[in-house]
Amino acid sequence: MKKLERELEDLRESIARMGDLAQSMVAEAVAAIFEPGDDSHYERVQAEEARLDQMQLDVDKQAIRLLTVYGPVAANLRLVLSVTRINSELERIGDQTVSMCNHVQLMASKSDCAPLPQFRGMSKLVRAMLDDTLKAFRLDDSRKALATMAGDNLVDVLNDEIIRELLSDGQSERAPKDIAEAVAQIMISQSLERIGDQACNICEQIIYMIEGADVRHQG
């Protein structure tokens, strides 16, 4: 294997490991929604965020080295460009898990109410989207990436349902602590929705990496 090919494979493996870590953080943040009294989920997300941030810096350094030393072209250049963009999306997913945990803690401090039942379906769908996205990357499967993007419509529907229910008539009569709890649930829902969006953004980069087709802004 040529040195460039070996370093490109190392870059792919770095982003795959970063994806695994982001996936683990999403799992912890989702568990926190349904176990708000268990601070261990929040603590693990906090610790993993520091690792994810460092991995982002390392991937950027790898990509810059490849661009400056080898000047890749065609498919190799698309790989490096796509990885740098996927790198940013994975870091943003990590940010969203931290935001989710912060709002779970706010929700738990203001109310004993359970999260709305729609959160189970929404979180399951978002986790499946991220899992399929990472599989599409590992397998160089552009069709799987395109199919995964279709799930975002249902995530958006569930997000709208949660927000609509929490802002429905009668909410204005809530006590301030109940309003804070409702706002916390809305913010958790929006973080899940954004993770779905970020999975879609990664899928777009996978398609570009494999096929050279820019499918952004076509939805």
mmCIF file with all atom_site columns, C-alpha atoms in Angstrom:
data_model
loop_
_atom_site.group_PDB
_atom_site.id
_atom_site.type_symbol
_atom_site.label_atom_id
_atom_site.label_alt_id
_atom_site.label_comp_id
_atom_site.label_asym_id
_atom_site.label_entity_id
_atom_site.label_seq_id
_atom_site.pdbx_PDB_ins_code
_atom_site.Cartn_x
_atom_site.Cartn_y
_atom_site.Cartn_z
_atom_site.occupancy
_atom_site.B_iso_or_equiv
_atom_site.pdbx_formal_charge
_atom_site.auth_seq_id
_atom_site.auth_comp_id
_atom_site.auth_asym_id
_atom_site.auth_atom_id
_atom_site.pdbx_PDB_model_num
ATOM 1   C CA . MET A 1 1   ? 0.000   0.000  0.000  1.00 0.00 ? 1   MET A CA 1
ATOM 2   C CA . LYS A 1 2   ? 1.334   3.417  -0.941 1.00 0.00 ? 2   LYS A CA 1
ATOM 3   C CA . LYS A 1 3   ? 2.047   5.923  1.823  1.00 0.00 ? 3   LYS A CA 1
ATOM 4   C CA . LEU A 1 4   ? -0.786  8.244  0.692  1.00 0.00 ? 4   LEU A CA 1
ATOM 5   C CA . GLU A 1 5   ? -3.274  5.385  0.641  1.00 0.00 ? 5   GLU A CA 1
ATOM 6   C CA . ARG A 1 6   ? -2.178  4.301  4.105  1.00 0.00 ? 6   ARG A CA 1
ATOM 7   C CA . GLU A 1 7   ? -2.587  7.810  5.511  1.00 0.00 ? 7   GLU A CA 1
ATOM 8   C CA . LEU A 1 8   ? -5.990  8.189  3.866  1.00 0.00 ? 8   LEU A CA 1
ATOM 9   C CA . GLU A 1 9   ? -7.064  4.937  5.483  1.00 0.00 ? 9   GLU A CA 1
ATOM 10  C CA . ASP A 1 10  ? -5.774  6.215  8.836  1.00 0.00 ? 10  ASP A CA 1
ATOM 11  C CA . LEU A 1 11  ? -7.865  9.361  8.339  1.00 0.00 ? 11  LEU A CA 1
ATOM 12  C CA . ARG A 1 12  ? -10.957 7.289  7.617  1.00 0.00 ? 12  ARG A CA 1
ATOM 13  C CA . GLU A 1 13  ? -10.360 5.204  10.715 1.00 0.00 ? 13  GLU A CA 1
ATOM 14  C CA . SER A 1 14  ? -9.914  8.335  12.847 1.00 0.00 ? 14  SER A CA 1
ATOM 15  C CA . ILE A 1 15  ? -13.274 9.720  11.773 1.00 0.00 ? 15  ILE A CA 1
ATOM 16  C CA . ALA A 1 16  ? -14.901 6.329  12.270 1.00 0.00 ? 16  ALA A CA 1
ATOM 17  C CA . ARG A 1 17  ? -13.623 6.224  15.865 1.00 0.00 ? 17  ARG A CA 1
ATOM 18  C CA . MET A 1 18  ? -14.872 9.757  16.374 1.00 0.00 ? 18  MET A CA 1
ATOM 19  C CA . GLY A 1 19  ? -18.269 8.662  15.076 1.00 0.00 ? 19  GLY A CA 1
ATOM 20  C CA . ASP A 1 20  ? -18.334 5.788  17.546 1.00 0.00 ? 20  ASP A CA 1
ATOM 21  C CA . LEU A 1 21  ? -17.630 8.197  20.387 1.00 0.00 ? 21  LEU A CA 1
ATOM 22  C CA . ALA A 1 22  ? -20.340 10.620 19.255 1.00 0.00 ? 22  ALA A CA 1
ATOM 23  C CA . GLN A 1 23  ? -22.744 7.683  19.043 1.00 0.00 ? 23  GLN A CA 1
ATOM 24  C CA . SER A 1 24  ? -21.876 6.689  22.612 1.00 0.00 ? 24  SER A CA 1
ATOM 25  C CA . MET A 1 25  ? -22.522 10.261 23.788 1.00 0.00 ? 25  MET A CA 1
ATOM 26  C CA . VAL A 1 26  ? -25.944 10.269 22.132 1.00 0.00 ? 26  VAL A CA 1
ATOM 27  C CA . ALA A 1 27  ? -26.787 6.989  23.869 1.00 0.00 ? 27  ALA A CA 1
ATOM 28  C CA . GLU A 1 28  ? -25.813 8.446  27.248 1.00 0.00 ? 28  GLU A CA 1
ATOM 29  C CA . ALA A 1 29  ? -27.780 11.651 26.668 1.00 0.00 ? 29  ALA A CA 1
ATOM 30  C CA . VAL A 1 30  ? -30.870 9.686  25.633 1.00 0.00 ? 30  VAL A CA 1
ATOM 31  C CA . ALA A 1 31  ? -30.548 7.486  28.733 1.00 0.00 ? 31  ALA A CA 1
ATOM 32  C CA . ALA A 1 32  ? -30.387 10.670 30.826 1.00 0.00 ? 32  ALA A CA 1
ATOM 33  C CA . ILE A 1 33  ? -33.787 11.771 29.469 1.00 0.00 ? 33  ILE A CA 1
ATOM 34  C CA . PHE A 1 34  ? -35.468 8.713  30.979 1.00 0.00 ? 34  PHE A CA 1
ATOM 35  C CA . GLU A 1 35  ? -33.246 8.491  34.079 1.00 0.00 ? 35  GLU A CA 1
ATOM 36  C CA . PRO A 1 36  ? -32.955 12.168 35.052 1.00 0.00 ? 36  PRO A CA 1
ATOM 37  C CA . GLY A 1 37  ? -31.899 11.343 38.588 1.00 0.00 ? 37  GLY A CA 1
ATOM 38  C CA . ASP A 1 38  ? -28.828 9.413  37.448 1.00 0.00 ? 38  ASP A CA 1
ATOM 39  C CA . ASP A 1 39  ? -25.970 11.906 37.166 1.00 0.00 ? 39  ASP A CA 1
ATOM 40  C CA . SER A 1 40  ? -23.592 9.272  35.789 1.00 0.00 ? 40  SER A CA 1
ATOM 41  C CA . HIS A 1 41  ? -24.951 9.813  32.268 1.00 0.00 ? 41  HIS A CA 1
ATOM 42  C CA . TYR A 1 42  ? -24.156 13.514 32.440 1.00 0.00 ? 42  TYR A CA 1
ATOM 43  C CA . GLU A 1 43  ? -20.713 12.833 33.874 1.00 0.00 ? 43  GLU A CA 1
ATOM 44  C CA . ARG A 1 44  ? -19.846 10.397 31.089 1.00 0.00 ? 44  ARG A CA 1
ATOM 45  C CA . VAL A 1 45  ? -21.035 12.839 28.416 1.00 0.00 ? 45  VAL A CA 1
ATOM 46  C CA . GLN A 1 46  ? -18.891 15.588 29.945 1.00 0.00 ? 46  GLN A CA 1
ATOM 47  C CA . ALA A 1 47  ? -15.818 13.352 29.988 1.00 0.00 ? 47  ALA A CA 1
ATOM 48  C CA . GLU A 1 48  ? -16.420 12.118 26.458 1.00 0.00 ? 48  GLU A CA 1
ATOM 49  C CA . GLU A 1 49  ? -16.886 15.664 25.135 1.00 0.00 ? 49  GLU A CA 1
ATOM 50  C CA . ALA A 1 50  ? -13.279 16.477 26.034 1.00 0.00 ? 50  ALA A CA 1
ATOM 51  C CA . ARG A 1 51  ? -12.134 13.395 24.118 1.00 0.00 ? 51  ARG A CA 1
ATOM 52  C CA . LEU A 1 52  ? -14.335 14.283 21.144 1.00 0.00 ? 52  LEU A CA 1
ATOM 53  C CA . ASP A 1 53  ? -12.954 17.824 21.018 1.00 0.00 ? 53  ASP A CA 1
ATOM 54  C CA . GLN A 1 54  ? -9.393  16.511 20.999 1.00 0.00 ? 54  GLN A CA 1
ATOM 55  C CA . MET A 1 55  ? -10.249 14.024 18.272 1.00 0.00 ? 55  MET A CA 1
ATOM 56  C CA . GLN A 1 56  ? -11.634 16.881 16.165 1.00 0.00 ? 56  GLN A CA 1
ATOM 57  C CA . LEU A 1 57  ? -8.324  18.734 16.461 1.00 0.00 ? 57  LEU A CA 1
ATOM 58  C CA . ASP A 1 58  ? -6.363  15.598 15.609 1.00 0.00 ? 58  ASP A CA 1
ATOM 59  C CA . VAL A 1 59  ? -8.466  14.865 12.509 1.00 0.00 ? 59  VAL A CA 1
ATOM 60  C CA . ASP A 1 60  ? -8.026  18.451 11.331 1.00 0.00 ? 60  ASP A CA 1
ATOM 61  C CA . LYS A 1 61  ? -4.252  18.096 11.678 1.00 0.00 ? 61  LYS A CA 1
ATOM 62  C CA . GLN A 1 62  ? -4.307  14.831 9.727  1.00 0.00 ? 62  GLN A CA 1
ATOM 63  C CA . ALA A 1 63  ? -6.347  16.406 6.944  1.00 0.00 ? 63  ALA A CA 1
ATOM 64  C CA . ILE A 1 64  ? -4.130  19.487 6.704  1.00 0.00 ? 64  ILE A CA 1
ATOM 65  C CA . ARG A 1 65  ? -1.041  17.300 6.500  1.00 0.00 ? 65  ARG A CA 1
ATOM 66  C CA . LEU A 1 66  ? -2.544  15.247 3.685  1.00 0.00 ? 66  LEU A CA 1
ATOM 67  C CA . LEU A 1 67  ? -3.513  18.357 1.731  1.00 0.00 ? 67  LEU A CA 1
ATOM 68  C CA . THR A 1 68  ? -0.152  20.082 2.109  1.00 0.00 ? 68  THR A CA 1
ATOM 69  C CA . VAL A 1 69  ? 2.161   17.090 1.704  1.00 0.00 ? 69  VAL A CA 1
ATOM 70  C CA . TYR A 1 70  ? 0.399   15.126 -1.028 1.00 0.00 ? 70  TYR A CA 1
ATOM 71  C CA . GLY A 1 71  ? -1.927  17.572 -2.778 1.00 0.00 ? 71  GLY A CA 1
ATOM 72  C CA . PRO A 1 72  ? -4.555  14.864 -3.370 1.00 0.00 ? 72  PRO A CA 1
ATOM 73  C CA . VAL A 1 73  ? -6.857  15.095 -6.373 1.00 0.00 ? 73  VAL A CA 1
ATOM 74  C CA . ALA A 1 74  ? -10.137 13.576 -7.581 1.00 0.00 ? 74  ALA A CA 1
ATOM 75  C CA . ALA A 1 75  ? -11.551 10.905 -5.215 1.00 0.00 ? 75  ALA A CA 1
ATOM 76  C CA . ASN A 1 76  ? -8.738  11.328 -2.688 1.00 0.00 ? 76  ASN A CA 1
ATOM 77  C CA . LEU A 1 77  ? -9.384  15.053 -2.462 1.00 0.00 ? 77  LEU A CA 1
ATOM 78  C CA . ARG A 1 78  ? -13.120 14.455 -2.026 1.00 0.00 ? 78  ARG A CA 1
ATOM 79  C CA . LEU A 1 79  ? -12.342 12.048 0.803  1.00 0.00 ? 79  LEU A CA 1
ATOM 80  C CA . VAL A 1 80  ? -10.233 14.583 2.681  1.00 0.00 ? 80  VAL A CA 1
ATOM 81  C CA . LEU A 1 81  ? -12.728 17.426 2.168  1.00 0.00 ? 81  LEU A CA 1
ATOM 82  C CA . SER A 1 82  ? -15.659 15.251 3.213  1.00 0.00 ? 82  SER A CA 1
ATOM 83  C CA . VAL A 1 83  ? -13.885 14.030 6.324  1.00 0.00 ? 83  VAL A CA 1
ATOM 84  C CA . THR A 1 84  ? -13.172 17.585 7.469  1.00 0.00 ? 84  THR A CA 1
ATOM 85  C CA . ARG A 1 85  ? -16.860 18.432 7.140  1.00 0.00 ? 85  ARG A CA 1
ATOM 86  C CA . ILE A 1 86  ? -17.988 15.208 8.837  1.00 0.00 ? 86  ILE A CA 1
ATOM 87  C CA . ASN A 1 87  ? -15.508 16.004 11.603 1.00 0.00 ? 87  ASN A CA 1
ATOM 88  C CA . SER A 1 88  ? -17.304 19.295 12.321 1.00 0.00 ? 88  SER A CA 1
ATOM 89  C CA . GLU A 1 89  ? -20.730 17.660 12.284 1.00 0.00 ? 89  GLU A CA 1
ATOM 90  C CA . LEU A 1 90  ? -19.664 14.995 14.778 1.00 0.00 ? 90  LEU A CA 1
ATOM 91  C CA . GLU A 1 91  ? -18.283 17.651 17.110 1.00 0.00 ? 91  GLU A CA 1
ATOM 92  C CA . ARG A 1 92  ? -21.623 19.480 16.906 1.00 0.00 ? 92  ARG A CA 1
ATOM 93  C CA . ILE A 1 93  ? -23.440 16.264 17.768 1.00 0.00 ? 93  ILE A CA 1
ATOM 94  C CA . GLY A 1 94  ? -21.308 16.092 20.898 1.00 0.00 ? 94  GLY A CA 1
ATOM 95  C CA . ASP A 1 95  ? -22.297 19.670 21.742 1.00 0.00 ? 95  ASP A CA 1
ATOM 96  C CA . GLN A 1 96  ? -25.960 18.737 21.417 1.00 0.00 ? 96  GLN A CA 1
ATOM 97  C CA . THR A 1 97  ? -25.589 15.832 23.855 1.00 0.00 ? 97  THR A CA 1
ATOM 98  C CA . VAL A 1 98  ? -24.103 18.199 26.437 1.00 0.00 ? 98  VAL A CA 1
ATOM 99  C CA . SER A 1 99  ? -27.000 20.597 25.879 1.00 0.00 ? 99  SER A CA 1
ATOM 100 C CA . MET A 1 100 ? -29.470 17.731 26.306 1.00 0.00 ? 100 MET A CA 1
ATOM 101 C CA . CYS A 1 101 ? -27.926 16.690 29.617 1.00 0.00 ? 101 CYS A CA 1
ATOM 102 C CA . ASN A 1 102 ? -27.957 20.286 30.880 1.00 0.00 ? 102 ASN A CA 1
ATOM 103 C CA . HIS A 1 103 ? -31.655 20.584 30.094 1.00 0.00 ? 103 HIS A CA 1
ATOM 104 C CA . VAL A 1 104 ? -32.398 17.173 31.607 1.00 0.00 ? 104 VAL A CA 1
ATOM 105 C CA . GLN A 1 105 ? -30.884 18.454 34.837 1.00 0.00 ? 105 GLN A CA 1
ATOM 106 C CA . LEU A 1 106 ? -33.008 21.596 34.595 1.00 0.00 ? 106 LEU A CA 1
ATOM 107 C CA . MET A 1 107 ? -36.118 19.503 33.976 1.00 0.00 ? 107 MET A CA 1
ATOM 108 C CA . ALA A 1 108 ? -35.365 17.254 36.955 1.00 0.00 ? 108 ALA A CA 1
ATOM 109 C CA . SER A 1 109 ? -34.757 20.228 39.254 1.00 0.00 ? 109 SER A CA 1
ATOM 110 C CA . LYS A 1 110 ? -38.071 21.886 38.394 1.00 0.00 ? 110 LYS A CA 1
ATOM 111 C CA . SER A 1 111 ? -40.513 19.011 38.215 1.00 0.00 ? 111 SER A CA 1
ATOM 112 C CA . ASP A 1 112 ? -41.095 15.318 38.871 1.00 0.00 ? 112 ASP A CA 1
ATOM 113 C CA . CYS A 1 113 ? -42.956 15.007 35.562 1.00 0.00 ? 113 CYS A CA 1
ATOM 114 C CA . ALA A 1 114 ? -41.809 12.371 33.106 1.00 0.00 ? 114 ALA A CA 1
ATOM 115 C CA . PRO A 1 115 ? -40.778 13.444 29.599 1.00 0.00 ? 115 PRO A CA 1
ATOM 116 C CA . LEU A 1 116 ? -43.494 13.251 26.964 1.00 0.00 ? 116 LEU A CA 1
ATOM 117 C CA . PRO A 1 117 ? -43.958 9.762  25.486 1.00 0.00 ? 117 PRO A CA 1
ATOM 118 C CA . GLN A 1 118 ? -42.964 10.999 22.004 1.00 0.00 ? 118 GLN A CA 1
ATOM 119 C CA . PHE A 1 119 ? -39.374 11.237 23.243 1.00 0.00 ? 119 PHE A CA 1
ATOM 120 C CA . ARG A 1 120 ? -38.992 7.447  23.150 1.00 0.00 ? 120 ARG A CA 1
ATOM 121 C CA . GLY A 1 121 ? -39.863 7.185  19.489 1.00 0.00 ? 121 GLY A CA 1
ATOM 122 C CA . MET A 1 122 ? -37.916 10.310 18.560 1.00 0.00 ? 122 MET A CA 1
ATOM 123 C CA . SER A 1 123 ? -34.747 9.278  20.390 1.00 0.00 ? 123 SER A CA 1
ATOM 124 C CA . LYS A 1 124 ? -34.932 5.752  18.942 1.00 0.00 ? 124 LYS A CA 1
ATOM 125 C CA . LEU A 1 125 ? -35.244 7.157  15.431 1.00 0.00 ? 125 LEU A CA 1
ATOM 126 C CA . VAL A 1 126 ? -32.384 9.636  15.873 1.00 0.00 ? 126 VAL A CA 1
ATOM 127 C CA . ARG A 1 127 ? -30.089 6.935  17.239 1.00 0.00 ? 127 ARG A CA 1
ATOM 128 C CA . ALA A 1 128 ? -30.978 4.655  14.314 1.00 0.00 ? 128 ALA A CA 1
ATOM 129 C CA . MET A 1 129 ? -30.255 7.463  11.845 1.00 0.00 ? 129 MET A CA 1
ATOM 130 C CA . LEU A 1 130 ? -26.829 8.071  13.351 1.00 0.00 ? 130 LEU A CA 1
ATOM 131 C CA . ASP A 1 131 ? -26.046 4.348  13.405 1.00 0.00 ? 131 ASP A CA 1
ATOM 132 C CA . ASP A 1 132 ? -27.029 3.965  9.736  1.00 0.00 ? 132 ASP A CA 1
ATOM 133 C CA . THR A 1 133 ? -25.030 7.072  8.850  1.00 0.00 ? 133 THR A CA 1
ATOM 134 C CA . LEU A 1 134 ? -21.858 5.677  10.376 1.00 0.00 ? 134 LEU A CA 1
ATOM 135 C CA . LYS A 1 135 ? -22.435 2.317  8.689  1.00 0.00 ? 135 LYS A CA 1
ATOM 136 C CA . ALA A 1 136 ? -22.840 4.090  5.342  1.00 0.00 ? 136 ALA A CA 1
ATOM 137 C CA . PHE A 1 137 ? -19.490 5.788  5.901  1.00 0.00 ? 137 PHE A CA 1
ATOM 138 C CA . ARG A 1 138 ? -17.670 2.588  6.807  1.00 0.00 ? 138 ARG A CA 1
ATOM 139 C CA . LEU A 1 139 ? -19.185 0.692  3.875  1.00 0.00 ? 139 LEU A CA 1
ATOM 140 C CA . ASP A 1 140 ? -18.913 3.476  1.279  1.00 0.00 ? 140 ASP A CA 1
ATOM 141 C CA . ASP A 1 141 ? -22.643 2.997  0.737  1.00 0.00 ? 141 ASP A CA 1
ATOM 142 C CA . SER A 1 142 ? -24.171 6.084  -0.872 1.00 0.00 ? 142 SER A CA 1
ATOM 143 C CA . ARG A 1 143 ? -27.575 4.427  -1.265 1.00 0.00 ? 143 ARG A CA 1
ATOM 144 C CA . LYS A 1 144 ? -27.728 3.737  2.458  1.00 0.00 ? 144 LYS A CA 1
ATOM 145 C CA . ALA A 1 145 ? -26.747 7.342  3.131  1.00 0.00 ? 145 ALA A CA 1
ATOM 146 C CA . LEU A 1 146 ? -29.547 8.598  0.879  1.00 0.00 ? 146 LEU A CA 1
ATOM 147 C CA . ALA A 1 147 ? -32.107 6.271  2.484  1.00 0.00 ? 147 ALA A CA 1
ATOM 148 C CA . THR A 1 148 ? -31.029 7.373  5.969  1.00 0.00 ? 148 THR A CA 1
ATOM 149 C CA . MET A 1 149 ? -31.757 10.995 5.142  1.00 0.00 ? 149 MET A CA 1
ATOM 150 C CA . ALA A 1 150 ? -35.435 10.148 4.612  1.00 0.00 ? 150 ALA A CA 1
ATOM 151 C CA . GLY A 1 151 ? -35.844 9.477  8.333  1.00 0.00 ? 151 GLY A CA 1
ATOM 152 C CA . ASP A 1 152 ? -35.334 13.151 9.119  1.00 0.00 ? 152 ASP A CA 1
ATOM 153 C CA . ASN A 1 153 ? -38.891 13.974 8.065  1.00 0.00 ? 153 ASN A CA 1
ATOM 154 C CA . LEU A 1 154 ? -40.335 11.843 10.857 1.00 0.00 ? 154 LEU A CA 1
ATOM 155 C CA . VAL A 1 155 ? -37.903 13.348 13.381 1.00 0.00 ? 155 VAL A CA 1
ATOM 156 C CA . ASP A 1 156 ? -39.197 16.788 12.381 1.00 0.00 ? 156 ASP A CA 1
ATOM 157 C CA . VAL A 1 157 ? -42.799 15.635 12.804 1.00 0.00 ? 157 VAL A CA 1
ATOM 158 C CA . LEU A 1 158 ? -42.129 14.320 16.311 1.00 0.00 ? 158 LEU A CA 1
ATOM 159 C CA . ASN A 1 159 ? -40.286 17.501 17.266 1.00 0.00 ? 159 ASN A CA 1
ATOM 160 C CA . ASP A 1 160 ? -43.271 19.562 16.106 1.00 0.00 ? 160 ASP A CA 1
ATOM 161 C CA . GLU A 1 161 ? -45.653 17.328 18.100 1.00 0.00 ? 161 GLU A CA 1
ATOM 162 C CA . ILE A 1 162 ? -43.636 17.743 21.287 1.00 0.00 ? 162 ILE A CA 1
ATOM 163 C CA . ILE A 1 163 ? -43.393 21.516 20.945 1.00 0.00 ? 163 ILE A CA 1
ATOM 164 C CA . ARG A 1 164 ? -47.068 21.836 20.063 1.00 0.00 ? 164 ARG A CA 1
ATOM 165 C CA . GLU A 1 165 ? -48.156 19.774 23.071 1.00 0.00 ? 165 GLU A CA 1
ATOM 166 C CA . LEU A 1 166 ? -45.918 21.676 25.477 1.00 0.00 ? 166 LEU A CA 1
ATOM 167 C CA . LEU A 1 167 ? -47.136 25.041 24.157 1.00 0.00 ? 167 LEU A CA 1
ATOM 168 C CA . SER A 1 168 ? -50.790 24.039 23.893 1.00 0.00 ? 168 SER A CA 1
ATOM 169 C CA . ASP A 1 169 ? -53.663 26.043 25.400 1.00 0.00 ? 169 ASP A CA 1
ATOM 170 C CA . GLY A 1 170 ? -53.612 26.020 29.154 1.00 0.00 ? 170 GLY A CA 1
ATOM 171 C CA . GLN A 1 171 ? -49.866 26.134 29.466 1.00 0.00 ? 171 GLN A CA 1
ATOM 172 C CA . SER A 1 172 ? -50.089 29.845 30.297 1.00 0.00 ? 172 SER A CA 1
ATOM 173 C CA . GLU A 1 173 ? -51.675 28.863 33.627 1.00 0.00 ? 173 GLU A CA 1
ATOM 174 C CA . ARG A 1 174 ? -48.662 26.841 34.679 1.00 0.00 ? 174 ARG A CA 1
ATOM 175 C CA . ALA A 1 175 ? -46.518 27.755 37.645 1.00 0.00 ? 175 ALA A CA 1
ATOM 176 C CA . PRO A 1 176 ? -43.083 29.174 36.797 1.00 0.00 ? 176 PRO A CA 1
ATOM 177 C CA . LYS A 1 177 ? -41.352 25.884 37.676 1.00 0.00 ? 177 LYS A CA 1
ATOM 178 C CA . ASP A 1 178 ? -43.673 24.025 35.310 1.00 0.00 ? 178 ASP A CA 1
ATOM 179 C CA . ILE A 1 179 ? -42.926 26.517 32.546 1.00 0.00 ? 179 ILE A CA 1
ATOM 180 C CA . ALA A 1 180 ? -39.207 25.923 33.099 1.00 0.00 ? 180 ALA A CA 1
ATOM 181 C CA . GLU A 1 181 ? -39.789 22.167 32.843 1.00 0.00 ? 181 GLU A CA 1
ATOM 182 C CA . ALA A 1 182 ? -41.700 22.618 29.586 1.00 0.00 ? 182 ALA A CA 1
ATOM 183 C CA . VAL A 1 183 ? -38.938 24.803 28.145 1.00 0.00 ? 183 VAL A CA 1
ATOM 184 C CA . ALA A 1 184 ? -36.345 22.188 29.142 1.00 0.00 ? 184 ALA A CA 1
ATOM 185 C CA . GLN A 1 185 ? -38.283 19.482 27.288 1.00 0.00 ? 185 GLN A CA 1
ATOM 186 C CA . ILE A 1 186 ? -38.561 21.694 24.208 1.00 0.00 ? 186 ILE A CA 1
ATOM 187 C CA . MET A 1 187 ? -34.812 22.285 24.233 1.00 0.00 ? 187 MET A CA 1
ATOM 188 C CA . ILE A 1 188 ? -34.145 18.539 24.578 1.00 0.00 ? 188 ILE A CA 1
ATOM 189 C CA . SER A 1 189 ? -36.427 17.886 21.627 1.00 0.00 ? 189 SER A CA 1
ATOM 190 C CA . GLN A 1 190 ? -34.681 20.512 19.536 1.00 0.00 ? 190 GLN A CA 1
ATOM 191 C CA . SER A 1 191 ? -31.286 19.002 20.335 1.00 0.00 ? 191 SER A CA 1
ATOM 192 C CA . LEU A 1 192 ? -32.512 15.604 19.131 1.00 0.00 ? 192 LEU A CA 1
ATOM 193 C CA . GLU A 1 193 ? -33.886 17.238 15.987 1.00 0.00 ? 193 GLU A CA 1
ATOM 194 C CA . ARG A 1 194 ? -30.534 18.912 15.350 1.00 0.00 ? 194 ARG A CA 1
ATOM 195 C CA . ILE A 1 195 ? -28.694 15.612 15.766 1.00 0.00 ? 195 ILE A CA 1
ATOM 196 C CA . GLY A 1 196 ? -30.983 14.230 13.056 1.00 0.00 ? 196 GLY A CA 1
ATOM 197 C CA . ASP A 1 197 ? -30.071 17.210 10.867 1.00 0.00 ? 197 ASP A CA 1
ATOM 198 C CA . GLN A 1 198 ? -26.382 16.643 11.518 1.00 0.00 ? 198 GLN A CA 1
ATOM 199 C CA . ALA A 1 199 ? -26.706 12.970 10.578 1.00 0.00 ? 199 ALA A CA 1
ATOM 200 C CA . CYS A 1 200 ? -28.264 14.128 7.300  1.00 0.00 ? 200 CYS A CA 1
ATOM 201 C CA . ASN A 1 201 ? -25.393 16.555 6.734  1.00 0.00 ? 201 ASN A CA 1
ATOM 202 C CA . ILE A 1 202 ? -22.938 13.696 7.206  1.00 0.00 ? 202 ILE A CA 1
ATOM 203 C CA . CYS A 1 203 ? -24.912 11.581 4.735  1.00 0.00 ? 203 CYS A CA 1
ATOM 204 C CA . GLU A 1 204 ? -24.626 14.382 2.180  1.00 0.00 ? 204 GLU A CA 1
ATOM 205 C CA . GLN A 1 205 ? -20.866 14.340 2.618  1.00 0.00 ? 205 GLN A CA 1
ATOM 206 C CA . ILE A 1 206 ? -20.761 10.554 2.234  1.00 0.00 ? 206 ILE A CA 1
ATOM 207 C CA . ILE A 1 207 ? -22.597 10.839 -1.084 1.00 0.00 ? 207 ILE A CA 1
ATOM 208 C CA . TYR A 1 208 ? -20.210 13.560 -2.227 1.00 0.00 ? 208 TYR A CA 1
ATOM 209 C CA . MET A 1 209 ? -17.201 11.516 -1.124 1.00 0.00 ? 209 MET A CA 1
ATOM 210 C CA . ILE A 1 210 ? -18.326 8.427  -3.053 1.00 0.00 ? 210 ILE A CA 1
ATOM 211 C CA . GLU A 1 211 ? -20.080 9.845  -6.096 1.00 0.00 ? 211 GLU A CA 1
ATOM 212 C CA . GLY A 1 212 ? -18.805 13.403 -6.379 1.00 0.00 ? 212 GLY A CA 1
ATOM 213 C CA . ALA A 1 213 ? -22.426 14.618 -6.328 1.00 0.00 ? 213 ALA A CA 1
ATOM 214 C CA . ASP A 1 214 ? -23.307 17.644 -4.196 1.00 0.00 ? 214 ASP A CA 1
ATOM 215 C CA . VAL A 1 215 ? -26.805 16.942 -2.849 1.00 0.00 ? 215 VAL A CA 1
ATOM 216 C CA . ARG A 1 216 ? -26.913 19.774 -0.345 1.00 0.00 ? 216 ARG A CA 1
ATOM 217 C CA . HIS A 1 217 ? -29.940 22.114 -0.418 1.00 0.00 ? 217 HIS A CA 1
ATOM 218 C CA . GLN A 1 218 ? -31.957 19.672 -2.511 1.00 0.00 ? 218 GLN A CA 1
ATOM 219 C CA . GLY A 1 219 ? -34.450 18.766 0.211  1.00 0.00 ? 219 GLY A CA 1
#
